[in-house]
Tab-separated table of C-alpha atoms and ligand atoms in Angstrom:
chain	number	residue	atom	x	y	z
A	1	UNK	CA	70.120	143.627	46.350
A	2	UNK	CA	71.373	146.139	44.066
A	3	UNK	CA	70.608	150.245	45.190
A	4	UNK	CA	67.146	152.213	44.787
A	5	UNK	CA	67.215	153.798	41.643
A	6	UNK	CA	68.092	157.829	43.286
A	7	UNK	CA	66.465	161.050	41.068
A	8	UNK	CA	68.371	162.453	42.517
A	9	UNK	CA	71.862	161.370	41.843
A	10	UNK	CA	74.582	163.802	41.077
A	11	UNK	CA	75.372	161.425	36.964
A	12	UNK	CA	71.283	161.718	36.987
A	13	UNK	CA	71.084	164.995	37.530
A	14	UNK	CA	74.400	165.778	34.664
A	15	UNK	CA	71.663	163.290	32.478
A	16	UNK	CA	68.373	161.864	33.428
A	17	UNK	CA	67.525	159.788	30.375
A	18	UNK	CA	69.545	156.789	30.387
A	19	UNK	CA	67.769	156.166	33.987
A	20	UNK	CA	64.186	156.772	32.224
A	21	UNK	CA	65.341	154.743	29.822
A	22	UNK	CA	65.659	152.142	32.803
A	23	UNK	CA	63.097	152.952	34.026
A	24	UNK	CA	60.997	152.632	31.062
A	25	UNK	CA	61.892	148.860	30.843
A	26	UNK	CA	60.723	148.380	34.446
A	27	UNK	CA	57.491	148.101	35.708
A	28	UNK	CA	56.109	150.649	37.272
A	29	UNK	CA	58.546	151.061	41.213
A	30	UNK	CA	59.943	152.872	43.956
A	31	UNK	CA	62.909	155.118	43.504
A	32	UNK	CA	64.670	157.919	45.583
A	33	UNK	CA	64.756	160.364	47.279
A	34	UNK	CA	61.082	159.618	49.225
A	35	UNK	CA	60.283	155.714	48.026
A	36	UNK	CA	58.340	157.711	45.303
A	37	UNK	CA	57.084	155.801	42.365
A	38	UNK	CA	58.282	156.244	39.412
A	39	UNK	CA	55.260	156.679	36.119
A	40	UNK	CA	57.705	156.709	33.165
A	41	UNK	CA	56.898	155.444	30.181
A	42	UNK	CA	54.663	157.999	27.764
A	43	UNK	CA	50.714	155.981	28.657
A	44	UNK	CA	50.962	155.669	32.005
A	45	UNK	CA	52.269	159.111	31.965
A	46	UNK	CA	48.979	160.925	30.059
A	47	UNK	CA	46.835	157.557	32.084
A	48	UNK	CA	47.489	159.591	35.613
A	49	UNK	CA	47.265	163.172	34.946
A	50	UNK	CA	43.828	162.477	33.195
A	51	UNK	CA	42.799	160.709	36.390
A	52	UNK	CA	41.967	163.543	39.010
A	53	UNK	CA	40.197	160.927	40.757
A	54	UNK	CA	42.620	158.080	42.144
A	55	UNK	CA	46.064	160.946	41.053
A	56	UNK	CA	45.357	164.282	43.473
A	57	UNK	CA	47.449	167.570	42.901
A	58	UNK	CA	45.536	168.770	46.264
A	59	UNK	CA	48.167	168.024	49.496
A	60	UNK	CA	50.556	168.505	47.109
A	61	UNK	CA	51.254	171.715	49.067
A	62	UNK	CA	51.768	170.785	51.971
A	63	UNK	CA	54.948	171.350	51.096
A	64	UNK	CA	55.328	174.510	50.577
A	65	UNK	CA	53.829	175.151	54.540
A	66	UNK	CA	56.046	173.714	56.388
A	67	UNK	CA	55.788	173.991	60.539
A	68	UNK	CA	58.378	176.789	60.574
A	69	UNK	CA	56.271	178.612	58.044
A	70	UNK	CA	52.563	180.272	59.298
A	71	UNK	CA	51.568	180.551	56.324
A	72	UNK	CA	52.313	180.801	52.528
A	73	UNK	CA	49.523	181.539	49.418
A	74	UNK	CA	51.565	178.911	47.051
A	75	UNK	CA	49.675	176.490	49.433
A	76	UNK	CA	46.748	176.613	48.544
A	77	UNK	CA	47.156	177.936	45.036
A	78	UNK	CA	45.420	175.837	41.565
A	79	UNK	CA	47.809	173.441	40.341
A	80	UNK	CA	47.598	172.384	43.860
A	81	UNK	CA	43.585	172.144	43.561
A	82	UNK	CA	41.113	168.463	42.447
A	83	UNK	CA	37.922	169.319	40.714
A	84	UNK	CA	35.619	171.130	41.367
A	85	UNK	CA	37.458	173.988	43.411
A	86	UNK	CA	40.481	173.351	40.172
A	87	UNK	CA	37.152	174.171	37.392
A	88	UNK	CA	35.894	176.172	39.304
A	89	UNK	CA	39.232	178.745	40.403
A	90	UNK	CA	40.741	178.046	35.987
A	91	UNK	CA	37.109	179.530	34.458
A	92	UNK	CA	37.659	182.094	36.643
A	93	UNK	CA	41.084	183.264	36.300
A	94	UNK	CA	41.608	181.489	32.606
A	95	UNK	CA	40.782	184.949	30.457
A	96	UNK	CA	43.577	187.338	32.082
A	97	UNK	CA	45.529	183.792	29.997
A	98	UNK	CA	43.437	184.563	26.135
A	99	UNK	CA	44.414	184.923	23.548
A	100	UNK	CA	43.494	188.528	23.383
A	101	UNK	CA	45.855	189.608	26.820
A	102	UNK	CA	48.743	187.530	25.373
A	103	UNK	CA	48.682	189.617	22.393
A	104	UNK	CA	48.212	192.880	24.561
A	105	UNK	CA	52.180	191.753	25.662
A	106	UNK	CA	52.904	190.761	22.126
A	107	UNK	CA	54.990	194.025	21.489
A	108	UNK	CA	56.571	194.947	24.765
A	109	UNK	CA	57.712	191.482	25.083
A	110	UNK	CA	59.569	192.071	21.990
A	111	UNK	CA	61.047	195.291	23.250
A	112	UNK	CA	62.270	193.474	25.797
A	113	UNK	CA	63.874	190.279	23.460
A	114	UNK	CA	65.334	192.656	21.394
A	115	UNK	CA	67.114	195.530	24.439
A	116	UNK	CA	67.835	191.214	26.041
A	117	UNK	CA	69.576	190.244	22.824
A	118	UNK	CA	71.554	193.669	21.799
A	119	UNK	CA	73.580	193.474	25.292
A	120	UNK	CA	74.360	190.196	24.960
A	121	UNK	CA	75.836	190.267	22.044
A	122	UNK	CA	77.096	193.231	22.175
A	123	UNK	CA	79.144	191.228	25.210
A	124	UNK	CA	79.928	188.486	22.634
A	125	UNK	CA	80.329	186.302	25.416
A	126	UNK	CA	78.477	185.856	28.480
A	127	UNK	CA	76.547	183.582	31.079
A	128	UNK	CA	73.913	183.489	28.964
A	129	UNK	CA	71.239	182.389	32.122
A	130	UNK	CA	72.251	185.382	33.916
A	131	UNK	CA	72.601	187.566	30.746
A	132	UNK	CA	69.003	186.247	28.550
A	133	UNK	CA	67.505	183.903	30.347
A	134	UNK	CA	67.035	184.894	33.652
A	135	UNK	CA	65.875	188.400	32.791
A	136	UNK	CA	63.758	188.422	30.300
A	137	UNK	CA	60.780	186.514	32.418
A	138	UNK	CA	61.193	188.522	34.978
A	139	UNK	CA	60.415	191.539	33.098
A	140	UNK	CA	57.389	189.235	31.473
A	141	UNK	CA	55.663	188.855	34.516
A	142	UNK	CA	57.287	192.938	35.796
A	143	UNK	CA	54.695	193.270	33.129
A	144	UNK	CA	52.558	191.548	33.386
A	145	UNK	CA	51.253	192.266	37.315
A	146	UNK	CA	52.703	195.261	36.993
A	147	UNK	CA	55.356	195.851	38.908
A	148	UNK	CA	57.335	198.753	38.942
A	149	UNK	CA	61.344	198.900	37.617
A	150	UNK	CA	62.666	198.721	41.362
A	151	UNK	CA	60.570	196.424	42.504
A	152	UNK	CA	62.161	193.620	39.153
A	153	UNK	CA	65.142	191.904	40.660
A	154	UNK	CA	63.000	191.691	43.886
A	155	UNK	CA	60.989	189.307	41.575
A	156	UNK	CA	63.939	186.768	41.237
A	157	UNK	CA	64.551	186.835	45.000
A	158	UNK	CA	61.087	186.039	45.808
A	159	UNK	CA	60.706	183.424	43.341
A	160	UNK	CA	63.670	181.766	44.273
A	161	UNK	CA	63.164	181.966	48.295
A	162	UNK	CA	59.872	180.052	47.310
A	163	UNK	CA	61.092	177.413	45.058
A	164	UNK	CA	63.979	176.477	48.679
A	165	UNK	CA	60.701	176.306	51.095
A	166	UNK	CA	60.479	172.334	49.497
A	167	UNK	CA	63.485	170.968	49.374
A	168	UNK	CA	65.104	173.043	51.781
A	169	UNK	CA	66.024	172.291	55.994
A	170	UNK	CA	66.648	176.465	56.514
A	171	UNK	CA	68.746	177.541	59.447
A	172	UNK	CA	66.893	179.958	62.195
A	173	UNK	CA	68.596	183.175	59.523
A	174	UNK	CA	67.240	181.448	56.725
A	175	UNK	CA	64.126	180.497	57.380
A	176	UNK	CA	63.415	184.169	58.694
A	177	UNK	CA	64.950	185.943	55.190
A	178	UNK	CA	62.053	184.031	53.701
A	179	UNK	CA	59.057	184.950	56.018
A	180	UNK	CA	60.385	188.358	55.228
A	181	UNK	CA	59.794	187.462	51.609
A	182	UNK	CA	57.184	185.780	51.590
A	183	UNK	CA	55.304	189.262	54.240
A	184	UNK	CA	57.053	191.561	51.188
A	185	UNK	CA	55.751	189.931	48.528
A	186	UNK	CA	51.946	189.824	50.274
A	187	UNK	CA	52.147	193.655	50.631
A	188	UNK	CA	53.212	194.542	47.401
A	189	UNK	CA	50.468	192.449	45.145
A	190	UNK	CA	47.824	194.131	48.092
A	191	UNK	CA	49.455	197.460	47.262
A	192	UNK	CA	49.374	196.484	43.688
A	193	UNK	CA	45.235	194.889	43.918
A	194	UNK	CA	43.856	198.457	46.217
A	195	UNK	CA	45.793	200.367	43.410
A	196	UNK	CA	43.727	198.215	40.546
A	197	UNK	CA	40.396	198.002	42.191
A	198	UNK	CA	40.978	201.906	42.454
A	199	UNK	CA	41.766	202.918	38.871
A	200	UNK	CA	41.447	199.064	36.688
A	201	UNK	CA	43.451	198.796	33.534
A	202	UNK	CA	44.291	196.038	30.882
A	203	UNK	CA	46.054	193.817	32.687
A	204	UNK	CA	46.372	190.417	34.614
A	205	UNK	CA	44.869	192.148	38.461
A	206	UNK	CA	42.774	194.227	37.178
A	207	UNK	CA	41.859	191.205	34.310
A	208	UNK	CA	41.829	189.376	38.271
A	209	UNK	CA	39.686	192.243	40.001
A	210	UNK	CA	37.308	191.395	37.530
A	211	UNK	CA	36.723	187.976	37.995
A	212	UNK	CA	33.452	187.871	40.639
A	213	UNK	CA	32.800	184.646	42.750
A	214	UNK	CA	37.411	185.143	43.313
A	215	UNK	CA	38.153	186.182	46.592
A	216	UNK	CA	41.059	188.211	47.810
A	217	UNK	CA	42.752	185.607	49.168
A	218	UNK	CA	42.216	183.425	45.652
A	219	UNK	CA	44.220	185.841	44.423
A	220	UNK	CA	46.846	186.420	46.323
A	221	UNK	CA	47.324	182.683	45.993
A	222	UNK	CA	47.574	183.068	42.018
A	223	UNK	CA	49.860	185.759	42.069
A	224	UNK	CA	51.822	183.570	44.655
A	225	UNK	CA	51.370	180.903	42.309
A	226	UNK	CA	52.462	182.410	38.827
A	227	UNK	CA	56.567	182.875	39.685
A	228	UNK	CA	57.344	179.051	40.681
A	229	UNK	CA	55.221	178.402	37.622
A	230	UNK	CA	56.321	180.664	35.458
A	231	UNK	CA	60.195	182.542	36.552
A	232	UNK	CA	62.218	179.892	36.361
A	233	UNK	CA	60.488	177.236	34.025
A	234	UNK	CA	60.692	179.429	30.892
A	235	UNK	CA	64.342	180.874	32.242
A	236	UNK	CA	65.635	177.552	31.214
A	237	UNK	CA	63.105	176.845	28.844
A	238	UNK	CA	65.700	179.842	26.865
A	239	UNK	CA	68.555	178.069	28.585
A	240	UNK	CA	68.236	174.934	27.083
A	241	UNK	CA	67.325	175.923	23.486
A	242	UNK	CA	70.865	177.842	23.133
A	243	UNK	CA	72.490	174.839	24.822
A	244	UNK	CA	71.435	172.332	22.709
A	245	UNK	CA	71.559	174.879	19.752
A	246	UNK	CA	75.672	174.881	20.879
A	247	UNK	CA	75.820	171.063	20.615
A	248	UNK	CA	73.907	170.790	17.614
A	249	UNK	CA	75.689	173.410	15.231
A	250	UNK	CA	74.077	171.960	11.612
A	251	UNK	CA	70.326	172.665	13.515
A	252	UNK	CA	71.919	176.429	14.367
A	253	UNK	CA	73.123	177.342	11.544
A	254	UNK	CA	69.247	175.687	9.676
A	255	UNK	CA	67.625	177.641	12.116
A	256	UNK	CA	69.814	181.056	11.720
A	257	UNK	CA	69.193	181.045	8.459
A	258	UNK	CA	64.888	180.188	8.301
A	259	UNK	CA	64.186	182.391	11.379
A	260	UNK	CA	60.368	180.444	10.885
A	261	UNK	CA	62.205	176.681	11.826
A	262	UNK	CA	61.439	178.403	15.515
A	263	UNK	CA	58.149	177.128	16.681
A	264	UNK	CA	59.602	174.187	15.765
A	265	UNK	CA	63.230	173.715	17.498
A	266	UNK	CA	61.233	175.436	20.749
A	267	UNK	CA	58.630	172.204	20.615
A	268	UNK	CA	61.601	170.101	20.250
A	269	UNK	CA	63.753	171.497	22.797
A	270	UNK	CA	60.882	171.853	24.658
A	271	UNK	CA	60.459	167.275	23.493
A	272	UNK	CA	63.880	166.584	24.010
A	273	UNK	CA	65.270	168.399	27.049
A	274	UNK	CA	61.904	170.468	28.885
A	275	UNK	CA	62.136	172.542	31.406
A	276	UNK	CA	59.553	170.673	32.905
A	277	UNK	CA	61.050	167.169	33.845
A	278	UNK	CA	58.225	165.882	36.349
A	279	UNK	CA	54.916	166.745	37.866
A	280	UNK	CA	53.656	164.805	41.113
A	281	UNK	CA	50.196	163.004	42.347
A	282	UNK	CA	49.060	161.559	45.813
A	283	UNK	CA	47.313	158.191	44.958
A	284	UNK	CA	43.975	158.226	46.150
A	285	UNK	CA	43.048	154.563	46.929
A	286	UNK	CA	45.048	151.368	46.370
A	287	UNK	CA	45.397	151.031	42.463
A	288	UNK	CA	46.934	149.972	39.544
A	289	UNK	CA	49.175	151.619	37.338
A	290	UNK	CA	50.813	150.117	34.504
A	291	UNK	CA	50.377	146.876	35.455
A	292	UNK	CA	51.766	147.557	39.208
A	293	UNK	CA	49.936	148.127	42.564
A	294	UNK	CA	50.390	151.605	43.859
A	295	UNK	CA	49.348	152.207	47.223
A	296	UNK	CA	46.998	154.555	48.774
A	297	UNK	CA	48.310	157.809	49.762
A	298	UNK	CA	52.026	156.813	47.730
A	299	UNK	CA	53.587	159.979	46.109
A	300	UNK	CA	53.812	159.718	42.159
A	301	UNK	CA	56.606	161.496	40.394
A	302	UNK	CA	54.946	161.628	36.704
A	303	UNK	CA	58.775	161.206	34.663
A	304	UNK	CA	57.263	163.713	31.668
A	305	UNK	CA	60.617	163.526	30.954
A	306	UNK	CA	60.770	160.938	30.318
A	307	UNK	CA	57.534	159.980	28.413
A	308	UNK	CA	58.621	162.501	25.461
A	309	UNK	CA	61.666	160.543	25.144
A	310	UNK	CA	59.748	157.218	24.971
A	311	UNK	CA	60.258	154.866	22.118
A	312	UNK	CA	56.246	153.472	21.683
A	313	UNK	CA	55.411	157.069	21.313
A	314	UNK	CA	58.469	158.983	19.217
A	315	UNK	CA	60.474	157.195	16.931
A	316	UNK	CA	64.798	157.637	17.427
A	317	UNK	CA	63.300	159.304	20.874
A	318	UNK	CA	67.432	160.204	21.652
A	319	UNK	CA	67.459	161.967	18.648
A	320	UNK	CA	66.940	166.053	17.900
A	321	UNK	CA	65.294	165.949	14.904
A	322	UNK	CA	63.970	169.488	13.546
A	323	UNK	CA	61.487	168.152	11.364
A	324	UNK	CA	60.016	165.536	13.749
A	325	UNK	CA	56.071	165.590	13.934
A	326	UNK	CA	53.122	165.547	16.562
A	327	UNK	CA	55.589	166.744	19.336
A	328	UNK	CA	52.371	166.223	21.667
A	329	UNK	CA	51.415	168.824	24.427
A	330	UNK	CA	53.168	167.049	27.464
A	331	UNK	CA	55.790	169.455	28.482
A	332	UNK	CA	52.915	170.969	29.482
A	333	UNK	CA	51.779	169.229	31.244
A	334	UNK	CA	48.068	167.112	30.281
A	335	UNK	CA	44.655	166.739	31.194
A	336	UNK	CA	42.447	170.375	33.530
A	337	UNK	CA	46.045	171.431	35.034
A	338	UNK	CA	47.793	171.804	30.880
A	339	UNK	CA	49.757	174.867	31.636
A	340	UNK	CA	47.899	177.729	31.579
A	341	UNK	CA	50.853	179.931	30.386
A	342	UNK	CA	52.429	177.573	27.679
A	343	UNK	CA	51.037	180.277	25.040
A	344	UNK	CA	53.513	183.248	27.005
A	345	UNK	CA	56.231	180.355	26.941
A	346	UNK	CA	55.974	179.662	23.703
A	347	UNK	CA	55.622	183.965	22.819
A	348	UNK	CA	58.483	184.755	25.220
A	349	UNK	CA	60.278	181.690	23.614
A	350	UNK	CA	60.304	183.049	20.288
A	351	UNK	CA	60.499	186.645	20.729
A	352	UNK	CA	63.354	185.786	22.325
A	353	UNK	CA	64.888	183.485	20.304
A	354	UNK	CA	63.473	185.472	17.404
A	355	UNK	CA	65.611	189.132	18.762
A	356	UNK	CA	68.884	186.833	19.704
A	357	UNK	CA	69.551	184.518	16.220
A	358	UNK	CA	68.560	188.128	14.423
A	359	UNK	CA	71.931	189.118	15.427
A	360	UNK	CA	74.126	185.739	15.517
A	361	UNK	CA	76.094	184.381	13.010
A	362	UNK	CA	76.556	181.098	15.558
A	363	UNK	CA	76.863	179.705	19.061
A	364	UNK	CA	79.590	177.805	21.686
A	365	UNK	CA	80.212	176.996	24.449
A	366	UNK	CA	83.119	178.643	26.166
A	367	UNK	CA	83.009	175.800	29.009
A	368	UNK	CA	82.076	172.497	28.072
A	369	UNK	CA	81.158	170.918	30.920
A	370	UNK	CA	77.646	172.239	32.545
A	371	UNK	CA	76.148	172.721	36.078
A	372	UNK	CA	72.591	171.503	35.995
A	373	UNK	CA	70.165	172.888	38.582
A	374	UNK	CA	69.581	170.376	41.633
A	375	UNK	CA	65.948	169.309	41.052
A	376	UNK	CA	63.963	165.707	39.305
A	377	UNK	CA	60.867	168.481	38.981
A	378	UNK	CA	63.255	172.007	37.173
A	379	UNK	CA	65.445	170.678	34.635
A	380	UNK	CA	67.764	173.291	32.980
A	381	UNK	CA	71.589	175.076	33.778
A	382	UNK	CA	72.613	176.886	36.094
A	383	UNK	CA	75.339	179.249	33.973
A	384	UNK	CA	76.391	179.190	30.373
A	385	UNK	CA	78.887	180.353	29.375
A	386	UNK	CA	78.713	181.270	25.913
A	387	UNK	CA	80.472	182.748	23.183
A	388	UNK	CA	78.244	184.418	19.966
A	389	UNK	CA	78.753	185.508	16.712
A	390	UNK	CA	77.923	188.723	15.702
A	391	UNK	CA	76.964	189.155	12.349
A	392	UNK	CA	78.434	191.464	10.855
A	393	UNK	CA	76.484	194.180	9.798
A	394	UNK	CA	74.175	194.109	12.673
A	395	UNK	CA	77.272	194.380	14.720
A	396	UNK	CA	78.686	197.658	13.339
A	397	UNK	CA	75.685	198.926	12.101
A	398	UNK	CA	73.072	199.618	14.664
A	399	UNK	CA	74.270	202.222	18.077
A	400	UNK	CA	73.955	201.093	21.264
A	401	UNK	CA	70.405	201.322	23.281
A	402	UNK	CA	69.437	203.481	26.121
B	501	LIG	C1	59.015	176.692	29.882
B	501	LIG	C2	57.797	177.169	30.077
B	501	LIG	C3	56.619	176.190	31.462
B	501	LIG	C4	56.823	175.337	32.111
B	501	LIG	C5	57.605	173.879	31.137
B	501	LIG	C6	55.361	174.792	32.664
B	501	LIG	C7	54.916	173.499	32.773
B	501	LIG	C8	54.189	173.657	32.884
B	501	LIG	C9	53.323	172.272	33.445
B	501	LIG	C10	54.075	170.727	33.628
B	501	LIG	C11	52.480	172.228	34.528
B	501	LIG	C12	51.176	171.357	35.255
B	501	LIG	C13	51.515	170.786	36.228
B	501	LIG	C14	50.984	169.660	36.593
B	501	LIG	O1	50.165	168.994	36.165
B	501	LIG	O2	51.058	169.147	37.894
B	501	LIG	C15	51.547	173.615	34.283
B	501	LIG	C16	50.863	174.616	35.368
B	501	LIG	C17	50.737	175.235	35.456
B	501	LIG	N1	51.710	176.540	34.798
B	501	LIG	FE1	53.497	176.540	33.915
B	501	LIG	N2	55.079	175.973	32.910
B	501	LIG	C18	55.391	176.788	32.512
B	501	LIG	C19	55.347	178.319	32.445
B	501	LIG	C20	54.469	178.847	32.507
B	501	LIG	C21	54.094	180.304	32.852
B	501	LIG	C22	54.932	181.330	31.770
B	501	LIG	C23	52.998	180.117	33.852
B	501	LIG	C24	52.632	181.954	33.962
B	501	LIG	C25	52.988	182.836	33.636
B	501	LIG	C26	52.886	179.371	33.759
B	501	LIG	C27	51.174	179.010	34.382
B	501	LIG	C28	50.975	177.746	35.267
B	501	LIG	C29	49.802	177.950	35.819
B	501	LIG	C30	49.096	179.118	36.783
B	501	LIG	C31	49.646	176.562	36.064
B	501	LIG	C32	48.070	175.222	36.777
B	501	LIG	C33	47.049	174.991	35.845
B	501	LIG	C34	46.114	174.449	36.746
B	501	LIG	O3	46.547	173.690	37.440
B	501	LIG	O4	45.172	174.186	36.283
B	501	LIG	N3	53.550	178.395	33.688
B	501	LIG	N4	52.962	174.581	33.886
């Protein structure tokens, strides 16, 4: 008997697309880790995400609340709820992500992007992940929350600690570190809620306080959930885009010459090398997916990264094509849990890339091998050593910013 297909095998993490192609040729089947049921074809993925009655998001929070942790507000967050609770919560929090709220942020996000782009292009050779991709979303989330600059570095630690909870078997010391990190976050967000309650502003926290019907526990859960949801994903989108440009120099030349193609570039990267590779669902009754019976209680890996390489839906799906039409919306999920931060993420990526590409003539990798994140959910390089070729005019004429 052949070994079960494993989403966590090192060669699969380096390049999951051949395994996805293999999965799409089979009916829905079980894979490692944990004997999850892999749903890989575009139409099956959409069908599962639409059917919230048989494929539940509830219960997924359990992995964020292992027995050694007494409390974790993330475990009760929006993305882990089903209707009717999800419907109520989403109605209350979504105003904070409206077009008007984003417009208010745009000029400030652009200023952050310009500052970071200036610094990385000046250095010429950098690890793009550390110097840019991780920094931009931390600064934007801090802006959204209204966090003081001294807390910006903590934001990154908090996000890492939260994300490490489901996958890890931490040592007692590490458990204590994570507990303290969560307590620190909670104290900090309590203080933010108190200060905005006393003096409301035009920010996310004030918006959440204005939403009548939300409890403070629900506000806390929502704020907590934005770190795993909005930080690593956006960082991976920026890194994956730069990586794709280094591997497609003709397309890189085109976008540098025609910055109006940047939104197209982002959409095609979201399809071709998506930061969110999968979602998880729990099966609530014996059911059928893609003609295969799946038992109640099974865990389903909904492979977004595979659905967007499905030839039935995207001709020449393995080709990166800036002129492709109709990429669809799967990189941000589908149905009631469609990403609340999708417009914010697209805006961050657009402003980040505009600032960067305006300053360069080209970009290349200084080391060819890439080490990828070890997760079947989020995909992006851990480091990305690149060399930027600055535009002669900008490089010599612009003074460094303080
Ligand atoms: C490129 C960046 C991003 C990607 C690829 C992404 C992807 C996703 C996906 C696939 C889902 C659906 C999960 C599911 O169905 O189980 C989701 C949900 C969500 N995302 Fe994002 N996301 C990104 C950025 C952000 C940002 C910047 C924020 C906010 C700061 C955010 C907040 C959320 C929230 C709150 C949900 C839950 C929505 C709900 O359950 O109704 N995301 N995201």
